C-alpha positions as protocol buffer text, in pm:
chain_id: "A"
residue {
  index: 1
  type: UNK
  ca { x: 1746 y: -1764 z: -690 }
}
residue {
  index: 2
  type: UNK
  ca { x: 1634 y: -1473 z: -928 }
}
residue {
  index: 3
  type: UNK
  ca { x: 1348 y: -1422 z: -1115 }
}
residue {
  index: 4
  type: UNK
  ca { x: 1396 y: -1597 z: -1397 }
}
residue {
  index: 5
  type: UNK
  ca { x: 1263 y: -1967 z: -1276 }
}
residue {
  index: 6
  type: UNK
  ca { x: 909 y: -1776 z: -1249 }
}
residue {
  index: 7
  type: UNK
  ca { x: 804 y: -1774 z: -1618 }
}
residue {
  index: 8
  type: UNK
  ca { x: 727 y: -1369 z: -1554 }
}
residue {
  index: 9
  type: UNK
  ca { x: 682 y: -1193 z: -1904 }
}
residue {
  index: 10
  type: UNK
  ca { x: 674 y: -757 z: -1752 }
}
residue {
  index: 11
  type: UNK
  ca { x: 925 y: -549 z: -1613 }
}
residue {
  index: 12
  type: UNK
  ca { x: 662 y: -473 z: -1347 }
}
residue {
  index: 13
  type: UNK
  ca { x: 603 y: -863 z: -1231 }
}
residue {
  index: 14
  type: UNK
  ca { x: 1034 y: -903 z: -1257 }
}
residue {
  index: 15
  type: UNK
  ca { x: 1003 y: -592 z: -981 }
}
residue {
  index: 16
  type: UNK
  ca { x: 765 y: -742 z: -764 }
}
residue {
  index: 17
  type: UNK
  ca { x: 884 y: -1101 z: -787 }
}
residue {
  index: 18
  type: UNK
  ca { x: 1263 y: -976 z: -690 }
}
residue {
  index: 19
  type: UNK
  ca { x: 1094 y: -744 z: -420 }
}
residue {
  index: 20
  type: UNK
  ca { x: 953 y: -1040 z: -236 }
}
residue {
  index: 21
  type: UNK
  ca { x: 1271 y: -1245 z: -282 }
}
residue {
  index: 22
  type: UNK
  ca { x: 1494 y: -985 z: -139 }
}
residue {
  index: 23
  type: UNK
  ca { x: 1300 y: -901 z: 147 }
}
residue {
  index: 24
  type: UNK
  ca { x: 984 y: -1165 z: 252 }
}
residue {
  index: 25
  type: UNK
  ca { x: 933 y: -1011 z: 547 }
}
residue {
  index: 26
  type: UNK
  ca { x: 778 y: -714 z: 377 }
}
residue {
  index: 27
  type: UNK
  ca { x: 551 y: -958 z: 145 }
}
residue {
  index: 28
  type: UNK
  ca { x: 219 y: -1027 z: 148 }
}
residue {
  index: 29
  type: UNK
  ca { x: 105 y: -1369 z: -66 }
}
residue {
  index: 30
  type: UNK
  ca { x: -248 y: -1270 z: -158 }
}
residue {
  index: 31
  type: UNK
  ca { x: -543 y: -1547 z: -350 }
}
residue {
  index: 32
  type: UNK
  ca { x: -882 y: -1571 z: -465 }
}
residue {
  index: 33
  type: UNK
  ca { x: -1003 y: -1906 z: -362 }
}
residue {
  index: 34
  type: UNK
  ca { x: -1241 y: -2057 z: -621 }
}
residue {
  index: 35
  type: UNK
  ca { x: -1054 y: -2150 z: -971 }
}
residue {
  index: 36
  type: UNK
  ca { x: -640 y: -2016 z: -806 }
}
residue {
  index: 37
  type: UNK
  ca { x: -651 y: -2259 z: -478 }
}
residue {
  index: 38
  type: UNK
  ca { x: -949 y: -2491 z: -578 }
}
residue {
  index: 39
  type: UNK
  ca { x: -1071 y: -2614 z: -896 }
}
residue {
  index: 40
  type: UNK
  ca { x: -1400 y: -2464 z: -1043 }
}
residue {
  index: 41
  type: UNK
  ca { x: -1611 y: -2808 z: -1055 }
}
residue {
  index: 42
  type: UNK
  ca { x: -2014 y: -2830 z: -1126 }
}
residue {
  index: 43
  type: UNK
  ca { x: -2115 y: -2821 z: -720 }
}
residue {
  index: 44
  type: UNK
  ca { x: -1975 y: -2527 z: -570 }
}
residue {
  index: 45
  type: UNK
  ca { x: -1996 y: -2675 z: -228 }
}
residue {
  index: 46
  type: UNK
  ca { x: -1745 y: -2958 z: -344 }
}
residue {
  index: 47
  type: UNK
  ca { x: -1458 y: -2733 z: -433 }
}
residue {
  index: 48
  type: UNK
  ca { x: -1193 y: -2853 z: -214 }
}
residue {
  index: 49
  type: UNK
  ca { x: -867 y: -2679 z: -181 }
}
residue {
  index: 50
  type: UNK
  ca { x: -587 y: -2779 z: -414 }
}
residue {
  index: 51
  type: UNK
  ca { x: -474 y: -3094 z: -142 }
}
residue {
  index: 52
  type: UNK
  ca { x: -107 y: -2945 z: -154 }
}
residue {
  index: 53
  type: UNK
  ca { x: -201 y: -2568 z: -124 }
}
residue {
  index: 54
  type: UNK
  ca { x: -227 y: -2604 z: 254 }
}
residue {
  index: 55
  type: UNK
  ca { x: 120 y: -2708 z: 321 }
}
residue {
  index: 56
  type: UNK
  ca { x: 306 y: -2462 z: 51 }
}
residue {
  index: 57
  type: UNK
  ca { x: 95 y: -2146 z: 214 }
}
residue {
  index: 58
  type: UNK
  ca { x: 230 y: -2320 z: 567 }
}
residue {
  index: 59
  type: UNK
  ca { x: 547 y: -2285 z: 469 }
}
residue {
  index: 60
  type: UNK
  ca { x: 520 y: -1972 z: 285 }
}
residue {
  index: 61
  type: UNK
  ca { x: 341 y: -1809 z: 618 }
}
residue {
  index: 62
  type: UNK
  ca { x: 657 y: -1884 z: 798 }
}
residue {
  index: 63
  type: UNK
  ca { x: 881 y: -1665 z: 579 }
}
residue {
  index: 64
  type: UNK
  ca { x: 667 y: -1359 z: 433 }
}
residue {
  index: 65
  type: UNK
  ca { x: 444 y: -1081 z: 628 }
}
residue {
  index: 66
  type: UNK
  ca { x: 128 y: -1233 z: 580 }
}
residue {
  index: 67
  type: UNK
  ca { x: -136 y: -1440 z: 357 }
}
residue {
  index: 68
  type: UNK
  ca { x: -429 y: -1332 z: 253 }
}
residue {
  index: 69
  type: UNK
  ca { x: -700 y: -1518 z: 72 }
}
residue {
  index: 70
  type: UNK
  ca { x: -986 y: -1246 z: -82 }
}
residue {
  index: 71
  type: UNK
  ca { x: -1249 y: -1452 z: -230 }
}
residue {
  index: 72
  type: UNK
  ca { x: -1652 y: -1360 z: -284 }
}
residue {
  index: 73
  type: UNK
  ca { x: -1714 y: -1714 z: -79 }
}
residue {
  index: 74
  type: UNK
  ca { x: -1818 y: -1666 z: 257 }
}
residue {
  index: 75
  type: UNK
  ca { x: -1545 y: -1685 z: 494 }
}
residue {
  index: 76
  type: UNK
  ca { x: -1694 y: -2027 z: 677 }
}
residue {
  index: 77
  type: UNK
  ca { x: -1732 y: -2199 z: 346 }
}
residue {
  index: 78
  type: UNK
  ca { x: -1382 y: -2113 z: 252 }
}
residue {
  index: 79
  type: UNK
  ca { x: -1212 y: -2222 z: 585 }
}
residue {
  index: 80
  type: UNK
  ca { x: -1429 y: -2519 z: 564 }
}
residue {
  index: 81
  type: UNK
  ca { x: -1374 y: -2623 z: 214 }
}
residue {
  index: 82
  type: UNK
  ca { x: -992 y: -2553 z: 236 }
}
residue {
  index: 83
  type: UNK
  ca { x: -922 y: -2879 z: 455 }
}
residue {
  index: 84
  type: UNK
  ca { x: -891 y: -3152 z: 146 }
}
residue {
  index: 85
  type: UNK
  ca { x: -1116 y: -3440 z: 195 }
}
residue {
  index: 86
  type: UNK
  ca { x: -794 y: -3668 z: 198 }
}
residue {
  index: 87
  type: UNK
  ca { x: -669 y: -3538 z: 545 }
}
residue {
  index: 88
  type: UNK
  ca { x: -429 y: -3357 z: 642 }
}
residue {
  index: 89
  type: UNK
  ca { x: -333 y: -2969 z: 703 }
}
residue {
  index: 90
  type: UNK
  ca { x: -570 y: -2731 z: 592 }
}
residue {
  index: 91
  type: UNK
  ca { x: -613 y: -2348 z: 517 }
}
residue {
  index: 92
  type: UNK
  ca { x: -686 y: -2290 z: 905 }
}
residue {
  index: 93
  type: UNK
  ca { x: -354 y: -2456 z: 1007 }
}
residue {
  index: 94
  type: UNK
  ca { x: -169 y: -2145 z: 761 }
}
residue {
  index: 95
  type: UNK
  ca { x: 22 y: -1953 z: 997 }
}
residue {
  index: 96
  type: UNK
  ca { x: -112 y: -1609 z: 1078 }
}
residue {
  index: 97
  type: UNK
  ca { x: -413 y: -1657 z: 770 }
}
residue {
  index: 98
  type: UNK
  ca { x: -677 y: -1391 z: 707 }
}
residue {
  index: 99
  type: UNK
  ca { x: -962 y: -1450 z: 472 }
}
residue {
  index: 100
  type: UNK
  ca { x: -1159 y: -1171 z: 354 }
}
residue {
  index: 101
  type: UNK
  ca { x: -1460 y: -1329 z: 266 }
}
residue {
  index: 102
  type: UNK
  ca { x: -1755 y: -1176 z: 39 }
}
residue {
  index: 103
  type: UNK
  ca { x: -1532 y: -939 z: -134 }
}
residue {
  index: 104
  type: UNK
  ca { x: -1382 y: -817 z: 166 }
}
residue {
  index: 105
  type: UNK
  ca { x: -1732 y: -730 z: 366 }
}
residue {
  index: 106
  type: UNK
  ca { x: -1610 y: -1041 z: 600 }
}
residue {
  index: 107
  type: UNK
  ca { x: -1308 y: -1121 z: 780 }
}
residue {
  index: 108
  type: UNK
  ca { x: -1181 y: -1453 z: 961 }
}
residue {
  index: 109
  type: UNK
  ca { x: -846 y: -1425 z: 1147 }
}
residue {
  index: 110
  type: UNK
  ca { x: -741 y: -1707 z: 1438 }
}
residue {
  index: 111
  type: UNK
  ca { x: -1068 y: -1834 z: 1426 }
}
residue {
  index: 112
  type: UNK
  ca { x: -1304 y: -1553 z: 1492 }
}
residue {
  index: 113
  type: UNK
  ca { x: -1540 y: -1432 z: 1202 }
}
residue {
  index: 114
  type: UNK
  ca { x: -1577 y: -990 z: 1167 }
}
residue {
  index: 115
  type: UNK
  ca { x: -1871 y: -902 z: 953 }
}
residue {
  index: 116
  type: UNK
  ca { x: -2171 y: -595 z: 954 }
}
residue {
  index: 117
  type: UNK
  ca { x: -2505 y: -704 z: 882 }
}
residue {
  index: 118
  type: UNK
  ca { x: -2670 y: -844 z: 585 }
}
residue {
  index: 119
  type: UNK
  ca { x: -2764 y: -572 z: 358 }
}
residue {
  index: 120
  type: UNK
  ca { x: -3124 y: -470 z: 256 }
}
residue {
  index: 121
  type: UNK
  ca { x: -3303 y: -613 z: -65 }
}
residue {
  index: 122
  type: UNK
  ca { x: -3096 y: -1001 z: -8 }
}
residue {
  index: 123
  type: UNK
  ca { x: -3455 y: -1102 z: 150 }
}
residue {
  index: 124
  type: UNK
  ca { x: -3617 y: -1038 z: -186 }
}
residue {
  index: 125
  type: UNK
  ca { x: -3368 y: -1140 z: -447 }
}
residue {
  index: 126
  type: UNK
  ca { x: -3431 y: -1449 z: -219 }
}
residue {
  index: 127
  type: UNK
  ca { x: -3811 y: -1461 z: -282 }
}
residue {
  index: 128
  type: UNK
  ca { x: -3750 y: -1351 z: -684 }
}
residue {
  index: 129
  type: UNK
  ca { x: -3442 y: -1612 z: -788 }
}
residue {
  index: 130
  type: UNK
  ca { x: -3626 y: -1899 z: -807 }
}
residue {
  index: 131
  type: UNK
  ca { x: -3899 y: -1784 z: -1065 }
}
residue {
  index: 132
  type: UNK
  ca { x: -3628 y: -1623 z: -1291 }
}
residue {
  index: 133
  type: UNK
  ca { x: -3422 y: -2003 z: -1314 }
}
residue {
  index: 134
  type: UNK
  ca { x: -3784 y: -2212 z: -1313 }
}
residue {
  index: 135
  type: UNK
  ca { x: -3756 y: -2256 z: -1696 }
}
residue {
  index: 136
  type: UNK
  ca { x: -3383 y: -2288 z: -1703 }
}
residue {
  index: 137
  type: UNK
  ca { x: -3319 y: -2679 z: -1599 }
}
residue {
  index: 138
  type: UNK
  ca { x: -2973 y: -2723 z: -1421 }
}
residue {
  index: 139
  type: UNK
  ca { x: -2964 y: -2387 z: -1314 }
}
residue {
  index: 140
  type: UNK
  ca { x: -2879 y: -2334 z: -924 }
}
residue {
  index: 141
  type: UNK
  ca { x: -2896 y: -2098 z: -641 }
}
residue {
  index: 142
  type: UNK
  ca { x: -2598 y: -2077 z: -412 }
}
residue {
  index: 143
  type: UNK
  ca { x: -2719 y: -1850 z: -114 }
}
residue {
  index: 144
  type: UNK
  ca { x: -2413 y: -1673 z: 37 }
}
residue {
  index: 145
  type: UNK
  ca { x: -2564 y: -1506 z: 316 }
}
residue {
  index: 146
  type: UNK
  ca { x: -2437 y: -1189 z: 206 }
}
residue {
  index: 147
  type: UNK
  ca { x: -2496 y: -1232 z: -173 }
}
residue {
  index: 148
  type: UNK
  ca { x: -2672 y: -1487 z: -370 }
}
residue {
  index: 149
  type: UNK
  ca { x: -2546 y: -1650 z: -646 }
}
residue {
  index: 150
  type: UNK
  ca { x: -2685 y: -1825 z: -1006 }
}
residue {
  index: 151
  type: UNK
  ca { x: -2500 y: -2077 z: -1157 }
}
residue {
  index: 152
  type: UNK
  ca { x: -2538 y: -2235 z: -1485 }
}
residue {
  index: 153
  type: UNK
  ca { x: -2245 y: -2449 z: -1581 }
}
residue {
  index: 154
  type: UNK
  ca { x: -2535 y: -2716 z: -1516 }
}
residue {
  index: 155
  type: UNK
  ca { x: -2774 y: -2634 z: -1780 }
}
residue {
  index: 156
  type: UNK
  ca { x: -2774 y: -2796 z: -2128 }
}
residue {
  index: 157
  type: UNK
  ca { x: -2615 y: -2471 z: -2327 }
}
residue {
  index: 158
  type: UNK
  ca { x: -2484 y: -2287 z: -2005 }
}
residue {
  index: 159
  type: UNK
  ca { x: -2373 y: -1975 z: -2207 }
}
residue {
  index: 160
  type: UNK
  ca { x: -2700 y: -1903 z: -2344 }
}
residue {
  index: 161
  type: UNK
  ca { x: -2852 y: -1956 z: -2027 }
}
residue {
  index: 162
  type: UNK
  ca { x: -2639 y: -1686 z: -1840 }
}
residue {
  index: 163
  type: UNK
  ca { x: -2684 y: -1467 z: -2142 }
}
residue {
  index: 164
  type: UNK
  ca { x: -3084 y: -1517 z: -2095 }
}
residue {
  index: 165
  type: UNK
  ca { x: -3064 y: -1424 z: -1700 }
}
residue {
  index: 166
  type: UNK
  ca { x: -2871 y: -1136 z: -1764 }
}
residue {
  index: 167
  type: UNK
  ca { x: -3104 y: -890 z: -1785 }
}
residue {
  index: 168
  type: UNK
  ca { x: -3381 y: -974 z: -1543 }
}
residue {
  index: 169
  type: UNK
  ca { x: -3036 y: -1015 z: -1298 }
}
residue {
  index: 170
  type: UNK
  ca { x: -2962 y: -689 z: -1372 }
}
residue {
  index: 171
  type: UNK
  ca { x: -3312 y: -571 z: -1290 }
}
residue {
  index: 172
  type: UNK
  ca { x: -3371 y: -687 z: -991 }
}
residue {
  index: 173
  type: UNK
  ca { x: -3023 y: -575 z: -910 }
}
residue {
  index: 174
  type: UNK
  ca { x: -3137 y: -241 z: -967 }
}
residue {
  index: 175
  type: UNK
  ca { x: -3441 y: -248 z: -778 }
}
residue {
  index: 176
  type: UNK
  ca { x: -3317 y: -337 z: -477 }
}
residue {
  index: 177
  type: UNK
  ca { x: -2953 y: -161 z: -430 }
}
residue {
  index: 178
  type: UNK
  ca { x: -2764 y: -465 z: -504 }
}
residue {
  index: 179
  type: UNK
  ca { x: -2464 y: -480 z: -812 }
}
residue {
  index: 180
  type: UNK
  ca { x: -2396 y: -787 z: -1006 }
}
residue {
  index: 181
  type: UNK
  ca { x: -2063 y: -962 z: -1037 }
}
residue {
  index: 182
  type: UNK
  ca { x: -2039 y: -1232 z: -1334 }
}
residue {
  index: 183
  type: UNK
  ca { x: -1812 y: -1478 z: -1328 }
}
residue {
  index: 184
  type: UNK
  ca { x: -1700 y: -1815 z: -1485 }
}
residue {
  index: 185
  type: UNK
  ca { x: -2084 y: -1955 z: -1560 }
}
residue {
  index: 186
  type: UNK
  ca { x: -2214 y: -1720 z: -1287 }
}
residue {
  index: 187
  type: UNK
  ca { x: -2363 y: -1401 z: -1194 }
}
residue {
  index: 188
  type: UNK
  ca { x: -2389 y: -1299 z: -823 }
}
residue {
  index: 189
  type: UNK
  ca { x: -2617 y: -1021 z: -648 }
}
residue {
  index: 190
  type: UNK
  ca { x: -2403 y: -847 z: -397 }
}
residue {
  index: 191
  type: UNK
  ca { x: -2392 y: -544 z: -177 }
}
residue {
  index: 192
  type: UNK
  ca { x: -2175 y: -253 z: -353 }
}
residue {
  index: 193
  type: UNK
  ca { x: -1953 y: -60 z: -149 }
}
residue {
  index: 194
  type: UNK
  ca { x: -1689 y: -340 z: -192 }
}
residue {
  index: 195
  type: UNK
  ca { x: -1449 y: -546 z: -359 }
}
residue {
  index: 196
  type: UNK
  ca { x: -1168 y: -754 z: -422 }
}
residue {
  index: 197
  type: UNK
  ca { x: -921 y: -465 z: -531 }
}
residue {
  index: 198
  type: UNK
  ca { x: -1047 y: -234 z: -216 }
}
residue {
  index: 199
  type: UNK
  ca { x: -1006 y: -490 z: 17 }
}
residue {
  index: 200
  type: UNK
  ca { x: -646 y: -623 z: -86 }
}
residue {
  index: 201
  type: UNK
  ca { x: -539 y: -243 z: -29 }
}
residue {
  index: 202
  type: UNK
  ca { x: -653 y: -194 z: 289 }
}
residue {
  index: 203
  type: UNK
  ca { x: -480 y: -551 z: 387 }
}
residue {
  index: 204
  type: UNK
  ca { x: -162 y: -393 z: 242 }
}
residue {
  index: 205
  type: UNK
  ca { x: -153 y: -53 z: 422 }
}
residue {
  index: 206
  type: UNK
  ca { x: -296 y: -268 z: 759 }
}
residue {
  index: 207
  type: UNK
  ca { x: 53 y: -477 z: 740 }
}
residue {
  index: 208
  type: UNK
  ca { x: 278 y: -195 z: 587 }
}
residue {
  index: 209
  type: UNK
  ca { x: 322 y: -460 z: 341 }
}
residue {
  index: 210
  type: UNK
  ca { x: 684 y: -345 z: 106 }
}
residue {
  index: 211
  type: UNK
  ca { x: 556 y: -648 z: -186 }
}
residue {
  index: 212
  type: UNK
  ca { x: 233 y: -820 z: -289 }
}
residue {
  index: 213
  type: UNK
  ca { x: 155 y: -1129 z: -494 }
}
residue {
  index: 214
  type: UNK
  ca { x: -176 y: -1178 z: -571 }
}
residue {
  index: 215
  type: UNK
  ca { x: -342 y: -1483 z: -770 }
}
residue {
  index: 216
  type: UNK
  ca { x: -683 y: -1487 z: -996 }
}
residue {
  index: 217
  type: UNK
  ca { x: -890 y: -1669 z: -1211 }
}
residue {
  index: 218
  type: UNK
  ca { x: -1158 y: -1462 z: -1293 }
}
residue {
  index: 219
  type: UNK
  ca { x: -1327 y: -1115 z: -1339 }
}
residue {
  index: 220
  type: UNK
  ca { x: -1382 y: -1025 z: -1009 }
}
residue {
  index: 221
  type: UNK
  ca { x: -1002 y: -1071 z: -951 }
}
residue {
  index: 222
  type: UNK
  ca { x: -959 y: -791 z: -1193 }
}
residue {
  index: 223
  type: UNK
  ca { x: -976 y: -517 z: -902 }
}
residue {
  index: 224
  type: UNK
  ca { x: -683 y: -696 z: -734 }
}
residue {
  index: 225
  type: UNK
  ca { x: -473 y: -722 z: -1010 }
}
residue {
  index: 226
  type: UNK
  ca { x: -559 y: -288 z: -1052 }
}
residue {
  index: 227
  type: UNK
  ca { x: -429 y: -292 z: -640 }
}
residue {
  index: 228
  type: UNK
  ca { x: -142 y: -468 z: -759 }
}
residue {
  index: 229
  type: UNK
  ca { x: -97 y: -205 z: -997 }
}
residue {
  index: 230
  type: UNK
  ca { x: -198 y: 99 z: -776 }
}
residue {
  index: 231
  type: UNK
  ca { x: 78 y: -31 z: -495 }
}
residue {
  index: 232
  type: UNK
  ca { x: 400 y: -50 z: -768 }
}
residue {
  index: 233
  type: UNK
  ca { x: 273 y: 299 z: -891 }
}
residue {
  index: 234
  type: UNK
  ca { x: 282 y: 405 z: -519 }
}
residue {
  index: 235
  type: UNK
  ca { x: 663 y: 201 z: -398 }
}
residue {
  index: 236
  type: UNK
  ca { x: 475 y: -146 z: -317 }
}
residue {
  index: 237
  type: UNK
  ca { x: 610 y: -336 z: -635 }
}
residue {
  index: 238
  type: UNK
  ca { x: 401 y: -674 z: -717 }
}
residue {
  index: 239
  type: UNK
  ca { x: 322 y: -935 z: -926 }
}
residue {
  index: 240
  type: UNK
  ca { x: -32 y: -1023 z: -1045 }
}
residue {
  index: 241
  type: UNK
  ca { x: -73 y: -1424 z: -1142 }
}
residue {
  index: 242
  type: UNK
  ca { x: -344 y: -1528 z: -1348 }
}
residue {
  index: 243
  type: UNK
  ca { x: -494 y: -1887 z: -1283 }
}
residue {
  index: 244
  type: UNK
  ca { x: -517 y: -1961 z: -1663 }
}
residue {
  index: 245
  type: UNK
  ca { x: -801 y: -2192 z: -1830 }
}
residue {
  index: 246
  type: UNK
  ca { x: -1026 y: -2156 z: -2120 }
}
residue {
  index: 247
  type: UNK
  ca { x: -1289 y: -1994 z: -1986 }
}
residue {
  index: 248
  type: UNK
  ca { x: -1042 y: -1687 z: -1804 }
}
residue {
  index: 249
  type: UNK
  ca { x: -1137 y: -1371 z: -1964 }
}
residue {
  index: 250
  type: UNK
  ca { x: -871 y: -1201 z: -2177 }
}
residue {
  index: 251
  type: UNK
  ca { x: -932 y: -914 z: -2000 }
}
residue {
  index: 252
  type: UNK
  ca { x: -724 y: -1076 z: -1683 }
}
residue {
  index: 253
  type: UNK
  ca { x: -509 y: -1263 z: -1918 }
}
residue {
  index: 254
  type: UNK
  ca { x: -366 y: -922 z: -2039 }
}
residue {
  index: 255
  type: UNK
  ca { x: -309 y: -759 z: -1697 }
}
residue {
  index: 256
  type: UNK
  ca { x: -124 y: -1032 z: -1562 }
}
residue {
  index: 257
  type: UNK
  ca { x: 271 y: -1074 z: -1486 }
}
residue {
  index: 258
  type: UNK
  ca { x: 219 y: -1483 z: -1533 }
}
residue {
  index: 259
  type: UNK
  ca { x: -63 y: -1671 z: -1637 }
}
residue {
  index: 260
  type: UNK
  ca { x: -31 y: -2024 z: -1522 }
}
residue {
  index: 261
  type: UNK
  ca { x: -236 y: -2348 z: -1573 }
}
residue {
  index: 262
  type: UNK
  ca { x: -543 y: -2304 z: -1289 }
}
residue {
  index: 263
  type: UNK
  ca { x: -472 y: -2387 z: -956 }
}
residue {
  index: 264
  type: UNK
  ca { x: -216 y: -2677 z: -1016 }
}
residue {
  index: 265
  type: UNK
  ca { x: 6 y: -2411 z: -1221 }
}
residue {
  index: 266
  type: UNK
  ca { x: -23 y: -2137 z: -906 }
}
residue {
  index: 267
  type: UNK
  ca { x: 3 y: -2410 z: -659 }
}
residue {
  index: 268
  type: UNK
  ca { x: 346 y: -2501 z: -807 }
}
residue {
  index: 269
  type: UNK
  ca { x: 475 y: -2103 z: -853 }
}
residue {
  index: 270
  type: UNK
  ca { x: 389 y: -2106 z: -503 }
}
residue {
  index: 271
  type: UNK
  ca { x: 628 y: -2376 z: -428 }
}
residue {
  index: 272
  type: UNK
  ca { x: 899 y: -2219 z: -627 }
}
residue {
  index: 273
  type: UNK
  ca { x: 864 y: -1897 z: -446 }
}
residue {
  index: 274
  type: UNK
  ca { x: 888 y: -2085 z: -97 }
}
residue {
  index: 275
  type: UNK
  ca { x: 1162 y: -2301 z: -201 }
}
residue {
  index: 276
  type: UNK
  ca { x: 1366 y: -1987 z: -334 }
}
residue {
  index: 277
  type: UNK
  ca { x: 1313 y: -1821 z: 22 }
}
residue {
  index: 278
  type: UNK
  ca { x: 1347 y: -2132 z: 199 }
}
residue {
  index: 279
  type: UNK
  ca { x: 1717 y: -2115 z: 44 }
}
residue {
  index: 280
  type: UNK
  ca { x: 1812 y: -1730 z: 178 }
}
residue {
  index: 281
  type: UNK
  ca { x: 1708 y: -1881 z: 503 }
}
């Protein structure tokens, strides 16, 4: 199979795509998890895998150098929440998985969690977060260990009420060494030092990897898809696949090879991709 079946709209993505085709040993299938593998729904800690994602990555992690999942979720919460509620396999059942967790500052690999120790100034964005959402009803605190996060897709107008945190976010940020990473109805105080785009590099030069696909939804994915970038400028051709939905940024929208329809749409190039190698098999 070529690349045409793959709905790729660059000459760089056509590269890529026919890279990993011709030689899946070499490949590395990269993902964010929130929004490319599971659907972005009001309670963070219900966002199940996609239920078919764990068997396509199975059978892509028997054909291609490795599979990575880079997500800002802890890497606990991810294993955990990537077992559908349904039954059956799960993300832990992938064949040689890694997930680097909190933009990379975590890693889980055959079961065994890798991770330095909590940065300073978590202890009092801790104590401050509740006082800056008290007059914002619907507005919750995910604590990440690592990073806390505010979501607002609960509140009444949840635009206005992200646009009203943003500056006392970016305060405190300031004032005690953390950065701030928005997102889809969120903004998250995390360590700097790291990210998404960093930590899918060092993956690739770890594995010698000759291809990378990588899959995102939303504006932290953005340093991935520059990785993706940064390895065809340097002889690792790849593709970059935007999880698509209203509320994706245009900024990843324009960077990507494919834009797809959220995680059913990347679930479903996944298939295709394992399918085509299935065949050279």
């Amino acid at each position: 199979m070529g690349v045409d079946g793959f709905g790729l709209r660059t000459e760089t993505g056509a590269a890529g795509m026919a890279a990993i085709l011709a030689d899946p040993a070499g490949a590395v299938i990269a993902s964010d998890f929130d929004g490319t593998l599971s659907p972005i729904v009001a309670d963070p800690e219900a966002a199940y895998v996609h239920p078919d994602a764990p068997e396509v990555l199975i059978e892509l992690g028997r054909r291609v150098g490795g599979i990575v999942i880079v997500t800002g979720r802890p890497v606990a919460q991810a294993i955990a929440l990537g077992r559908p509620p349904g039954g059956g396999p799960g993300l832990a059942d992938v064949p040689g998985l890694v997930v680097l967790g909190q933009y990379g500052a975590e890693r889980w690999e055959d079961g065994r969690v890798s991770a330095p120790p909590p940065p300073p100034g978590l202890d009092r964005v801790r104590a401050a977060l509740p006082g800056l959402v008290a007059d914002l009803p619907g507005a919750r605190i995910e604590d990440k260990g690592r990073a806390l996060a505010l979501h607002t897709r609960n509140c009444a107008d949840p635009a206005a009420a992200l646009a009203a945190l943003a500056d006392p976010v970016a305060k405190l940020a300031a004032e005690t060494g953390l950065i701030v990473e928005p997102g889809r109805m969120v903004l998250e105080l995390r360590p700097p030092g790291v990210d998404k785009g960093q930590a899918l590099l060092a993956f690739l030069a770890e594995r010698a990897a000759r291809s990378v696909l990588f899959a995102g939804d939303d504006l932290g994915d953005l340093a991935a898809f520059d990785a993706v970038r940064a390895g065809a400028a340097s002889g690792v051709p790849g593709v970059a696949v935007c999880s698509g939905s209203a509320e994706v940024a245009a900024a990843l929208t324009e960077r990507a090879d494919v834009v797809v329809e959220g995680p059913p749409g990347v679930i479903a190039l996944l298939r295709t991709l394992a399918a085509a190698l299935s065949g050279r098999s």
